[in-house]
Coordinates of C-alpha atoms in Angstrom, one line a residue:
Chain A
M1 CA -46.4 -35.4 58.6
D2 CA -48.1 -35.1 62.3
P3 CA -50.8 -32.3 62.3
P4 CA -49.6 -29.4 64.6
L5 CA -50.1 -29.8 68.4
W6 CA -53.1 -27.2 68.7
V7 CA -55.4 -29.7 66.1
N8 CA -54.2 -32.4 68.4
A9 CA -55.1 -30.9 71.6
L10 CA -58.4 -29.6 70.1
I11 CA -59.3 -33.3 68.8
A12 CA -58.3 -34.7 72.1
T13 CA -60.3 -32.1 74.0
I14 CA -63.7 -32.8 71.9
S15 CA -63.4 -36.4 72.0
L16 CA -62.8 -36.6 75.9
G17 CA -65.4 -33.7 76.3
F18 CA -68.0 -35.8 74.7
L19 CA -66.5 -38.8 76.0
G20 CA -67.0 -37.0 79.7
L21 CA -70.7 -35.8 79.0
F22 CA -72.4 -38.7 77.3
I23 CA -70.6 -41.6 79.2
V24 CA -68.5 -41.1 82.2
A25 CA -71.0 -38.1 83.8
P26 CA -74.2 -40.5 83.4
L27 CA -72.7 -43.4 84.9
G28 CA -71.1 -41.3 87.5
I29 CA -75.0 -39.9 88.1
I30 CA -76.2 -43.2 88.4
L31 CA -73.8 -44.4 91.3
H32 CA -73.6 -41.3 93.0
E33 CA -77.4 -41.0 93.4
A34 CA -77.7 -44.9 94.0
F35 CA -75.3 -44.5 96.8
R36 CA -76.2 -40.7 98.1
A37 CA -78.5 -42.1 100.9
G38 CA -76.1 -44.7 102.1
L39 CA -75.2 -48.2 101.5
H40 CA -77.9 -49.6 103.5
V41 CA -80.2 -47.6 101.7
W42 CA -78.9 -49.5 98.6
W43 CA -78.9 -52.8 99.8
A44 CA -82.9 -52.3 101.6
S45 CA -83.7 -51.1 97.8
V46 CA -82.0 -54.1 96.0
R47 CA -83.6 -56.5 98.4
E48 CA -87.0 -55.3 98.5
P49 CA -89.5 -57.9 97.5
D50 CA -90.5 -56.2 94.0
A51 CA -87.1 -55.7 93.0
L52 CA -86.0 -59.4 93.7
A53 CA -88.9 -60.2 91.4
A54 CA -87.8 -58.1 88.8
I55 CA -84.5 -59.4 89.1
R56 CA -85.1 -63.0 89.0
L57 CA -87.3 -62.2 86.0
T58 CA -84.7 -60.5 84.1
L59 CA -82.3 -63.5 84.8
L60 CA -85.0 -66.1 83.8
V61 CA -85.9 -64.1 80.6
A62 CA -82.2 -63.9 79.6
A63 CA -81.6 -67.9 80.8
I64 CA -84.0 -68.7 78.1
A65 CA -83.5 -65.9 75.4
V66 CA -79.8 -66.2 75.1
P67 CA -79.2 -70.0 74.6
L68 CA -82.3 -70.5 72.0
N69 CA -80.5 -67.3 70.4
L70 CA -77.4 -69.2 70.7
V71 CA -78.8 -72.2 68.8
F72 CA -80.4 -70.4 66.2
G73 CA -77.5 -67.9 65.5
V74 CA -75.2 -70.7 65.2
A75 CA -77.5 -72.8 62.8
A76 CA -78.4 -70.0 60.9
S77 CA -74.8 -68.8 60.4
W78 CA -73.8 -72.3 59.3
A79 CA -76.4 -72.5 56.9
I80 CA -75.7 -69.0 55.6
A81 CA -72.0 -69.2 55.4
K82 CA -71.5 -72.9 54.4
F83 CA -74.3 -73.2 51.8
R84 CA -75.7 -71.3 48.8
F85 CA -79.2 -72.1 48.4
K86 CA -82.4 -70.2 47.4
G87 CA -83.6 -67.5 49.9
R88 CA -80.3 -67.3 51.3
T89 CA -80.3 -63.5 50.8
F90 CA -83.8 -63.2 52.2
L91 CA -82.5 -65.0 55.3
L92 CA -79.8 -62.8 55.7
T93 CA -82.2 -59.9 55.2
L94 CA -84.8 -61.4 57.6
I95 CA -82.4 -61.8 60.4
D96 CA -81.4 -58.2 60.1
L97 CA -85.3 -57.3 60.7
P98 CA -85.3 -57.0 64.5
F99 CA -82.7 -54.6 64.3
A100 CA -84.4 -52.4 61.5
V101 CA -87.7 -51.9 63.5
S102 CA -87.8 -49.8 66.5
P103 CA -88.3 -52.0 69.7
V104 CA -91.9 -50.7 70.4
I105 CA -93.2 -52.0 67.1
S106 CA -91.5 -55.7 67.8
G107 CA -93.7 -55.2 70.9
L108 CA -96.4 -54.4 69.2
I109 CA -96.1 -57.5 66.7
F110 CA -96.5 -59.8 69.7
V111 CA -99.6 -57.8 71.1
L112 CA -101.1 -58.0 67.7
L113 CA -100.7 -61.7 67.4
F114 CA -101.2 -62.9 70.9
G115 CA -103.0 -60.0 72.3
L116 CA -106.7 -60.4 73.5
Q117 CA -108.0 -58.4 70.4
G118 CA -105.0 -60.5 68.4
W119 CA -105.2 -63.0 65.6
L120 CA -104.4 -66.1 68.2
G121 CA -106.1 -64.0 71.0
P122 CA -109.7 -65.7 71.1
W123 CA -107.7 -69.3 70.3
L124 CA -105.5 -68.6 73.8
A125 CA -108.1 -67.4 75.7
D126 CA -110.4 -70.4 75.0
H127 CA -107.7 -72.9 76.1
D128 CA -106.4 -70.9 79.1
I129 CA -103.0 -69.5 77.7
Q130 CA -101.8 -66.0 78.5
I131 CA -99.2 -64.6 76.5
I132 CA -99.2 -60.9 76.7
F133 CA -99.3 -59.1 80.1
A134 CA -97.4 -62.4 80.8
V135 CA -93.7 -64.0 81.5
P136 CA -94.1 -66.0 77.7
G137 CA -95.0 -62.7 75.9
I138 CA -91.9 -61.1 77.5
V139 CA -89.5 -64.3 76.7
L140 CA -90.8 -64.2 73.3
T141 CA -90.0 -60.3 72.8
T142 CA -86.7 -60.6 74.1
I143 CA -85.8 -63.3 72.0
F144 CA -87.0 -61.5 68.9
V145 CA -85.2 -58.5 70.1
T146 CA -82.1 -59.9 70.9
F147 CA -82.1 -62.7 67.7
P148 CA -79.6 -61.0 65.5
F149 CA -76.6 -60.9 67.7
V150 CA -75.0 -64.0 67.7
A151 CA -75.6 -64.7 63.9
R152 CA -74.6 -61.3 62.7
E153 CA -71.4 -61.9 64.6
L154 CA -70.9 -65.6 63.2
I155 CA -71.9 -65.0 59.7
P156 CA -69.3 -62.8 58.4
L157 CA -66.5 -64.8 60.5
M158 CA -67.8 -68.1 59.3
T159 CA -68.1 -67.1 55.5
E160 CA -64.2 -65.9 55.8
Q161 CA -63.2 -69.2 57.1
G162 CA -64.9 -71.2 54.2
S163 CA -66.0 -75.1 54.3
E164 CA -62.7 -76.3 53.3
E165 CA -61.8 -77.5 56.8
E166 CA -65.1 -79.1 57.2
Q167 CA -64.5 -81.2 53.7
A168 CA -61.4 -82.3 55.2
A169 CA -62.5 -83.2 58.3
L170 CA -65.5 -85.3 56.3
S171 CA -63.0 -86.8 54.0
L172 CA -60.8 -88.2 57.1
G173 CA -63.9 -89.8 58.1
A174 CA -65.7 -87.5 60.7
N175 CA -69.5 -87.6 60.6
G176 CA -71.6 -84.2 60.7
W177 CA -71.5 -83.7 64.4
Q178 CA -67.9 -84.7 64.9
V179 CA -66.8 -82.2 62.2
F180 CA -69.2 -79.4 64.1
R181 CA -67.9 -80.3 67.4
R182 CA -64.1 -80.8 66.6
V183 CA -63.6 -78.4 63.8
T184 CA -66.5 -75.7 63.3
L185 CA -67.1 -75.1 67.0
P186 CA -63.5 -74.4 67.9
N187 CA -63.0 -72.2 64.8
I188 CA -65.6 -69.9 65.9
K189 CA -66.1 -69.8 69.7
W190 CA -64.6 -66.5 70.2
G191 CA -67.0 -64.9 67.6
L192 CA -69.7 -66.8 69.5
L193 CA -68.9 -65.8 73.0
Y194 CA -68.7 -62.1 71.7
G195 CA -72.1 -62.4 70.1
V196 CA -73.3 -64.3 73.3
I197 CA -72.5 -61.3 75.4
L198 CA -74.1 -58.7 73.3
C199 CA -77.1 -60.9 73.2
N200 CA -77.0 -61.3 76.8
A201 CA -76.5 -57.6 77.5
R202 CA -79.4 -56.7 75.3
A203 CA -81.8 -59.5 76.7
M204 CA -81.3 -58.3 80.3
G205 CA -81.4 -54.3 79.2
E206 CA -84.5 -54.3 77.0
F207 CA -86.8 -51.6 77.7
G208 CA -89.5 -50.8 75.0
A209 CA -90.2 -53.7 73.3
V210 CA -90.9 -55.4 76.9
S211 CA -92.4 -52.5 78.1
V212 CA -95.4 -53.2 75.4
V213 CA -96.1 -56.8 76.4
S214 CA -95.1 -56.9 80.2
G215 CA -98.6 -55.2 81.5
H216 CA -96.3 -53.9 84.4
I217 CA -97.6 -55.9 87.1
R218 CA -95.1 -55.3 90.0
G219 CA -93.6 -58.5 91.1
E220 CA -94.8 -60.3 88.4
T221 CA -94.1 -58.9 84.7
N222 CA -91.4 -56.4 85.7
T223 CA -88.2 -56.7 84.5
L224 CA -85.2 -54.9 86.2
P225 CA -85.8 -51.7 83.5
L226 CA -89.4 -51.6 83.8
H227 CA -89.0 -52.0 87.7
I228 CA -86.6 -48.7 87.6
E229 CA -89.1 -47.0 85.4
V230 CA -91.8 -47.7 87.7
L231 CA -89.8 -46.5 90.9
Y232 CA -88.7 -43.5 89.1
N233 CA -92.4 -42.2 88.2
E234 CA -92.9 -42.8 91.6
Y235 CA -90.4 -40.5 92.7
N236 CA -88.5 -43.1 94.6
F237 CA -85.2 -42.2 93.5
A238 CA -83.1 -44.0 95.7
A239 CA -84.6 -47.3 94.8
A240 CA -84.7 -46.5 91.1
F241 CA -81.0 -45.6 91.0
A242 CA -80.0 -48.2 93.0
G243 CA -81.9 -50.7 90.4
A244 CA -79.9 -48.5 87.5
S245 CA -77.1 -49.2 89.5
L246 CA -77.1 -52.9 88.9
L247 CA -77.7 -52.6 85.1
A248 CA -74.7 -50.3 85.1
A249 CA -72.7 -52.8 86.7
L250 CA -73.9 -55.7 84.3
A251 CA -72.8 -53.1 81.4
L252 CA -69.2 -52.8 82.9
V253 CA -69.0 -56.5 83.6
T254 CA -70.0 -57.0 80.1
L255 CA -67.5 -54.8 78.3
A256 CA -64.7 -56.5 80.7
I257 CA -65.7 -59.8 79.4
K258 CA -65.8 -58.3 76.1
S259 CA -62.6 -56.9 76.0
L260 CA -61.1 -59.9 77.4
V261 CA -62.7 -62.0 74.9
E262 CA -61.3 -59.7 72.1
W263 CA -57.8 -60.2 73.8
R264 CA -57.9 -63.5 73.7
S265 CA -58.9 -64.0 70.0
G266 CA -56.6 -61.7 69.0
Q267 CA -54.0 -63.7 70.5
A268 CA -55.7 -67.7 69.4
Chain B
M1 CA -57.2 -99.9 44.4
S2 CA -58.7 -99.3 41.0
I3 CA -61.0 -96.9 40.1
I4 CA -63.5 -97.1 37.4
L5 CA -65.8 -94.1 36.4
K6 CA -68.6 -94.1 33.8
N7 CA -71.1 -91.9 32.5
I8 CA -70.0 -89.2 34.8
N9 CA -72.2 -85.8 34.0
K10 CA -72.0 -82.6 36.1
S11 CA -73.8 -79.3 35.2
F12 CA -73.6 -76.4 37.5
G13 CA -76.5 -74.1 36.3
T14 CA -76.4 -74.2 32.1
F15 CA -72.6 -74.9 32.4
K16 CA -71.8 -78.3 31.6
A17 CA -68.6 -79.0 33.8
L18 CA -67.9 -82.7 32.8
N19 CA -69.4 -84.2 29.7
T20 CA -70.0 -87.8 29.9
I21 CA -66.4 -88.9 31.4
N22 CA -65.5 -92.7 31.3
L23 CA -62.1 -93.4 33.0
E24 CA -60.2 -96.1 34.6
F25 CA -57.5 -95.5 37.0
K26 CA -55.4 -98.6 37.7
S27 CA -54.4 -100.0 40.9
G28 CA -51.1 -98.1 42.2
E29 CA -50.7 -95.7 39.5
L30 CA -50.0 -91.8 39.9
T31 CA -52.4 -90.2 37.4
A32 CA -52.5 -86.6 36.5
L33 CA -55.9 -84.8 35.6
L34 CA -54.2 -82.2 33.0
G35 CA -56.1 -79.3 32.0
P36 CA -56.5 -75.4 31.7
S37 CA -58.7 -74.1 34.1
G38 CA -62.3 -74.7 33.6
S39 CA -61.9 -78.1 32.2
G40 CA -63.5 -79.5 34.8
K41 CA -60.5 -82.0 36.4
T42 CA -61.0 -80.5 40.1
T43 CA -64.8 -81.1 39.9
L44 CA -63.9 -84.6 38.7
L45 CA -61.8 -85.3 41.2
R46 CA -64.2 -83.9 43.9
I47 CA -66.9 -86.2 42.5
V48 CA -64.6 -89.3 43.3
A49 CA -64.0 -88.4 46.4
G50 CA -67.6 -87.9 47.0
L51 CA -67.4 -84.1 48.0
E52 CA -69.3 -83.5 44.9
E53 CA -72.2 -85.5 43.4
A54 CA -72.6 -86.3 39.6
D55 CA -75.6 -85.4 37.9
R56 CA -78.3 -88.1 38.6
G57 CA -80.4 -89.9 35.7
T58 CA -77.6 -90.5 33.5
E59 CA -76.4 -94.0 34.7
A60 CA -73.4 -92.4 36.7
E61 CA -71.3 -95.1 38.6
I62 CA -68.2 -94.9 40.3
L63 CA -66.4 -98.2 41.2
F64 CA -63.7 -98.8 43.9
D65 CA -62.4 -102.4 42.9
Q66 CA -65.0 -103.2 41.3
E67 CA -67.5 -102.2 44.2
S68 CA -70.1 -99.2 43.6
V69 CA -69.6 -95.9 45.7
T70 CA -71.6 -94.0 43.9
G71 CA -74.3 -93.3 46.5
S72 CA -72.0 -93.5 49.4
P73 CA -70.8 -90.2 51.1
V74 CA -67.3 -88.8 51.4
H75 CA -66.7 -90.1 55.2
R76 CA -67.7 -93.7 54.3
R77 CA -65.3 -93.9 51.0
N78 CA -62.4 -94.1 52.8
V79 CA -60.3 -91.3 50.5
G80 CA -57.5 -89.3 51.3
F81 CA -58.1 -85.7 50.1
V82 CA -55.2 -83.1 50.0
F83 CA -56.6 -79.4 49.4
Q84 CA -54.6 -76.8 47.0
H85 CA -54.8 -74.6 50.2
Y86 CA -54.3 -77.2 52.6
A87 CA -57.5 -76.9 54.9
L88 CA -55.6 -77.9 57.8
F89 CA -57.4 -77.7 61.3
R90 CA -56.1 -74.1 62.1
H91 CA -56.8 -74.4 66.1
M92 CA -54.9 -77.8 66.4
T93 CA -51.0 -78.9 66.6
V94 CA -49.4 -80.5 63.4
F95 CA -49.8 -83.9 65.9
E96 CA -53.5 -83.6 66.5
N97 CA -54.0 -82.5 62.8
I98 CA -52.4 -85.8 61.7
A99 CA -54.2 -88.0 64.2
F100 CA -57.6 -86.4 63.4
G101 CA -58.7 -89.2 61.4
L102 CA -57.8 -91.9 63.8
R103 CA -59.4 -89.7 66.5
V104 CA -63.0 -89.6 65.2
K105 CA -63.2 -93.7 64.0
P106 CA -66.0 -95.3 65.6
R107 CA -65.3 -96.2 69.1
S108 CA -64.7 -100.3 68.0
E109 CA -62.4 -99.4 65.4
R110 CA -60.3 -96.7 67.4
P111 CA -56.8 -97.3 68.0
D112 CA -55.9 -96.4 71.6
N113 CA -53.8 -93.4 72.2
K114 CA -50.1 -95.4 72.6
T115 CA -50.8 -96.7 68.7
I116 CA -52.1 -93.1 67.2
T117 CA -48.8 -91.3 69.0
E118 CA -46.8 -94.5 67.1
K119 CA -48.6 -93.8 63.8
V120 CA -48.6 -90.4 64.0
T121 CA -44.9 -90.3 64.5
K122 CA -43.9 -92.6 61.8
L123 CA -46.0 -90.3 59.4
L124 CA -43.9 -87.1 61.0
S125 CA -40.7 -89.0 60.1
L126 CA -42.2 -90.0 56.7
V127 CA -43.1 -86.5 55.6
Q128 CA -39.6 -85.1 57.5
M129 CA -41.6 -83.5 60.1
E130 CA -40.3 -84.7 63.3
S131 CA -39.2 -81.4 65.1
L132 CA -42.3 -79.4 64.2
A133 CA -45.2 -81.8 66.0
E134 CA -46.1 -79.2 68.7
R135 CA -46.5 -76.3 66.1
Y136 CA -49.7 -74.7 64.8
P137 CA -50.4 -74.6 61.1
P138 CA -50.0 -70.7 60.8
Q139 CA -46.4 -71.4 62.3
L140 CA -45.5 -73.1 59.1
S141 CA -44.3 -72.4 55.6
G142 CA -46.4 -73.5 52.6
G143 CA -44.5 -76.5 51.8
Q144 CA -44.3 -77.7 55.2
R145 CA -48.4 -77.0 55.6
Q146 CA -48.8 -79.2 52.4
R147 CA -46.5 -82.1 53.6
I148 CA -48.7 -82.2 56.8
A149 CA -52.0 -82.1 55.0
L150 CA -50.5 -85.2 53.0
A151 CA -49.4 -86.8 56.1
R152 CA -52.8 -86.3 57.7
A153 CA -54.6 -87.9 54.7
L154 CA -52.4 -90.7 54.8
A155 CA -53.3 -91.4 58.3
I156 CA -56.5 -93.0 57.7
E157 CA -54.7 -95.4 55.2
P158 CA -56.7 -94.4 52.5
K159 CA -57.4 -96.7 49.6
V160 CA -57.0 -93.7 47.2
L161 CA -55.2 -90.5 47.6
L162 CA -56.3 -87.4 45.8
L163 CA -54.8 -84.2 45.3
D164 CA -56.2 -81.1 44.2
E165 CA -53.7 -78.6 42.7
P166 CA -51.1 -80.0 45.7
F167 CA -48.5 -77.4 44.7
G168 CA -50.6 -74.7 43.2
A169 CA -50.0 -72.2 46.0
L170 CA -46.2 -72.7 46.0
D171 CA -43.3 -70.8 44.9
A172 CA -41.4 -72.5 41.9
Q173 CA -38.6 -73.8 43.9
V174 CA -40.3 -75.4 46.6
R175 CA -42.6 -76.6 43.9
S176 CA -40.2 -78.7 41.9
E177 CA -38.7 -80.1 45.1
L178 CA -41.9 -80.9 46.6
R179 CA -43.1 -82.9 43.2
R180 CA -40.0 -84.8 43.2
W181 CA -40.5 -85.8 46.8
L182 CA -44.3 -86.7 46.1
R183 CA -43.0 -89.1 43.2
Q184 CA -40.7 -90.7 45.7
L185 CA -43.2 -91.0 48.7
H186 CA -45.8 -92.7 45.8
D187 CA -43.0 -95.1 44.8
T188 CA -42.6 -96.1 48.6
I189 CA -46.3 -96.4 49.8
H190 CA -47.8 -97.3 46.2
V191 CA -51.6 -96.0 46.9
T192 CA -53.6 -95.3 44.0
S193 CA -53.3 -91.6 43.3
I194 CA -54.7 -88.7 41.3
F195 CA -53.8 -85.2 41.2
V196 CA -54.9 -82.1 39.6
T197 CA -52.7 -80.0 38.0
H198 CA -52.8 -77.3 35.2
D199 CA -48.7 -77.3 34.8
Q200 CA -47.9 -79.3 32.1
E201 CA -44.5 -80.1 33.3
E202 CA -45.5 -80.8 36.7
A203 CA -47.7 -83.7 35.3
L204 CA -44.9 -84.7 32.5
E205 CA -42.5 -85.3 35.4
V206 CA -44.8 -86.7 38.2
A207 CA -47.4 -89.0 36.6
D208 CA -47.5 -92.6 35.4
R209 CA -50.2 -91.6 33.3
I210 CA -52.1 -88.3 32.1
V211 CA -55.3 -87.5 31.5
V212 CA -55.6 -84.3 29.3
M213 CA -59.0 -82.7 29.6
N214 CA -60.2 -79.6 28.2
R215 CA -64.3 -78.1 28.7
G216 CA -65.4 -81.1 30.6
V217 CA -64.3 -83.9 28.3
I218 CA -61.0 -85.9 27.7
E219 CA -59.0 -85.2 25.0
Q220 CA -56.6 -87.8 25.5
V221 CA -55.2 -90.5 28.1
G222 CA -51.7 -91.7 27.7
T223 CA -48.4 -91.8 29.2
P224 CA -46.1 -88.9 29.4
Q225 CA -44.4 -89.8 26.5
D226 CA -47.6 -90.6 24.6
V227 CA -49.2 -87.2 25.2
F228 CA -46.1 -85.7 24.8
H229 CA -44.7 -87.0 21.4
R230 CA -47.9 -88.4 19.7
P231 CA -50.6 -86.0 21.0
A232 CA -54.1 -87.0 19.9
N233 CA -55.5 -83.5 18.7
K234 CA -54.4 -80.1 18.5
F235 CA -55.4 -78.9 22.1
V236 CA -53.1 -81.7 23.3
M237 CA -50.6 -80.8 21.4
Q238 CA -50.5 -76.9 22.1
F239 CA -51.4 -77.4 25.8
L240 CA -48.4 -79.5 26.4
G241 CA -45.6 -77.0 25.7
D242 CA -44.7 -74.0 23.2
V243 CA -45.5 -74.8 19.8
N244 CA -45.2 -72.7 16.3
V245 CA -48.4 -72.8 14.6
F246 CA -48.0 -72.5 10.6
H247 CA -51.0 -72.1 8.7
G248 CA -51.8 -73.8 5.2
R249 CA -54.4 -75.6 3.6
I250 CA -55.4 -78.9 2.4
E251 CA -55.2 -78.9 -1.6
S252 CA -55.7 -81.8 -3.9
G253 CA -55.1 -84.7 -1.2
H254 CA -51.9 -82.5 0.1
A255 CA -51.4 -80.0 3.1
V256 CA -49.8 -77.3 1.8
F257 CA -47.8 -75.0 3.7
T258 CA -45.9 -73.0 0.5
E259 CA -46.6 -69.4 -0.2
A260 CA -47.4 -70.1 -3.8
P261 CA -51.1 -69.1 -4.3
A262 CA -53.9 -71.6 -3.5
E263 CA -55.6 -73.4 -6.5
S264 CA -58.3 -75.6 -5.3
V265 CA -58.4 -75.1 -1.5
E266 CA -60.3 -77.9 0.4
A267 CA -59.9 -77.1 4.1
A268 CA -57.8 -75.0 6.6
A269 CA -54.2 -77.1 7.7
R270 CA -52.0 -76.3 10.3
M271 CA -49.0 -77.3 11.2
L272 CA -47.6 -77.7 14.7
V273 CA -44.1 -77.6 15.6
R274 CA -42.1 -77.9 18.8
P275 CA -39.2 -75.3 19.4
H276 CA -37.0 -77.7 19.6
D277 CA -38.2 -79.5 16.4
L278 CA -37.1 -76.6 14.1
L279 CA -33.4 -76.3 12.7
I280 CA -32.0 -73.3 11.1
Q281 CA -30.1 -73.8 8.0
R282 CA -29.0 -70.5 6.0
P283 CA -30.5 -70.3 2.4
H284 CA -27.8 -71.9 0.4
D285 CA -27.5 -75.0 2.7
G286 CA -29.4 -78.1 2.6
S287 CA -32.6 -78.8 0.4
G288 CA -33.6 -75.5 1.2
Q289 CA -37.1 -76.9 2.0
G290 CA -38.6 -75.0 4.9
I291 CA -40.0 -71.9 5.8
S292 CA -38.0 -68.3 5.1
A293 CA -37.7 -66.0 8.1
K294 CA -35.5 -63.3 9.3
V295 CA -34.1 -64.0 12.6
Y296 CA -35.2 -61.2 15.0
R297 CA -33.6 -62.2 18.7
V298 CA -31.2 -64.3 19.9
M299 CA -30.7 -65.9 23.6
T300 CA -27.8 -67.5 24.3
A301 CA -28.1 -67.5 28.2
G302 CA -29.5 -70.6 29.2
S303 CA -29.7 -74.2 28.9
V304 CA -30.7 -73.8 25.3
V305 CA -30.3 -71.2 22.9
K306 CA -33.5 -69.3 22.1
V307 CA -34.0 -67.8 18.3
E308 CA -36.9 -65.7 17.8
L309 CA -37.4 -65.0 14.3
I310 CA -40.2 -63.4 11.9
D311 CA -41.4 -64.7 9.0
H312 CA -43.0 -63.2 5.8
Q313 CA -46.4 -63.2 7.3
N314 CA -45.1 -61.5 10.1
R315 CA -45.5 -64.2 12.5
L316 CA -43.3 -64.8 15.4
I317 CA -40.8 -68.4 15.2
Q318 CA -39.4 -69.8 18.2
V319 CA -36.5 -72.3 17.9
H320 CA -34.8 -73.8 20.5
L321 CA -31.4 -75.2 19.9
S322 CA -28.8 -76.9 21.8
H323 CA -25.8 -74.7 22.7
E324 CA -23.6 -77.5 20.3
R325 CA -25.8 -77.2 17.4
Y326 CA -26.2 -73.4 17.3
R327 CA -22.1 -73.4 17.1
E328 CA -22.7 -75.1 13.8
T329 CA -24.8 -72.6 12.5
P330 CA -24.8 -69.4 14.7
V331 CA -27.1 -66.7 13.5
T332 CA -27.1 -62.8 14.0
P333 CA -30.4 -60.6 13.8
H334 CA -31.6 -59.4 10.8
E335 CA -29.9 -62.3 8.8
E336 CA -32.2 -64.1 6.4
V337 CA -32.4 -68.3 7.0
I338 CA -34.6 -70.9 6.5
V339 CA -36.4 -72.9 9.2
V340 CA -36.8 -76.7 9.0
P341 CA -39.5 -78.4 10.7
H342 CA -38.1 -81.9 12.2
K343 CA -41.3 -83.4 13.6
P344 CA -44.1 -81.6 12.3
H345 CA -47.5 -82.4 13.8
V346 CA -50.2 -81.5 10.9
Y347 CA -53.9 -81.1 11.5
A348 CA -56.8 -80.6 9.1
G349 CA -59.1 -78.6 11.4
E350 CA -59.3 -80.1 14.7
D351 CA -58.1 -83.7 13.5
K352 CA -54.6 -85.2 12.6
W353 CA -53.6 -85.2 9.1
D354 CA -51.6 -88.3 8.0
G355 CA -51.5 -87.7 4.7
N356 CA -48.5 -86.1 2.5
Y357 CA -47.6 -82.2 3.0
V358 CA -45.7 -79.8 1.6
I359 CA -43.6 -76.9 2.9

């Protein structure tokens, strides 16, 4: 039996109210603030050198972190889903670690490792290598934080699919690489794409961990989220919201691709 | 191609799946590995394929046509393997599934597209699936998938065809149709084949030779006639069909199944008789030598008449009679009758008893 009309109406109002208050309104405000002073102000804020540098750095970090985590994620899922070995559960737990710890702690780990007072600090200083407060630190932290996305997406999928198709391919004479490219990869491609999209969104949007290791050097070590914070703290709201509108746009594009992938994989 | 297995052992942790298996498969024969689950039959098949490795250090050896393949991996052994759950490539059409083994060959051996198309078409017609070439596996029925799996395995012209419970996941009707078809197919292509099954009827119907396995060892190897009519031991007898078990004892050189009190018991004895090897007599007919029992139920609907009886120790006895024979001595429930074993298999402990017996 359907619940009475007033119950349905109440539930619908609550969910729509929440959605409006916490999702639609903030998004609307970002766009409103970003374009309030006019399109030319938005355009100028985005084209300002420091902003461009921040965008470039964000893209660079994602361009390094995402492919590395893709390779790692596929390799780890393959190992975990298709084989039984000692330490398998431990590896599974380890993959979840970046999700479990606060992003600030994730950043601090790298400061403690590579910072001037850190374990490897003196050695790095001797060899004139700078990791913390520089691009390598940002890349490393981002890799750490976005580490689980691809693997988390693939492990359940590959476990469910089992390894019989791979064994069949082997018995038909395929070598390891052929098995991977012709059998495993096509079977996981939608899940993989989904994981990569989420990984990319997080890599571009990460704030906490990156903030700890970046050092906030304008035009050098500020990613887009950090750049927005700096502008906001300087009461430069128009520019801050212009940057925010870019990240919001990224989120919307991600969601669109994600729905498309879900739709396609539902069809396949 | 002939296959010889020497000293095959396999343990999973502390569980001994295979215990020193020595076995030979003759060229062109269709052999069934028959046994209950956990008997090691699938493990043995996977070791022949190279999907599993025999334990090292026991001088295990696998010879294909006298040549050792012990260390070579599955993709070098040129075996066709058919999985119980088909393991078709779900993202490829039926055509591409069958073509797979040809497309992954090293460049120097790979046939051109025209040859591949010809070959796949030929295989499709061999398994009677020409019209389904462009379908995807999820669009096929279980029986169709299994045929495609077989065609895919045959595409690489394997030296040996290995089938793991090939009809295990199919319903009864498709099953019997497909196993008759497999037998015909084998008679056309004559490739050395081994298939695993837990279904004795399937093994008896399809195979040239049956290897009966239990708990990691081979209990008997022989033709279907051999293992059915001359079972080597109690396990084989019981596994290969319904049996009635009568308990008795060895007494001064005789196996005794009468109800007279024991004088000097030397060992327990068992008499195993198939339901169709028992006759029913009225107490005053014939010699009167047999087991007295009371008729419990009579089922005449079926190809044979099934009579269930209860003996004096309250144990169930099953008798299968032809309709003709039943008409000679029709019985009704609660009637006291005598059950006469026609071809009893007598065992003292686990071993066959060839001496005299008294019923």
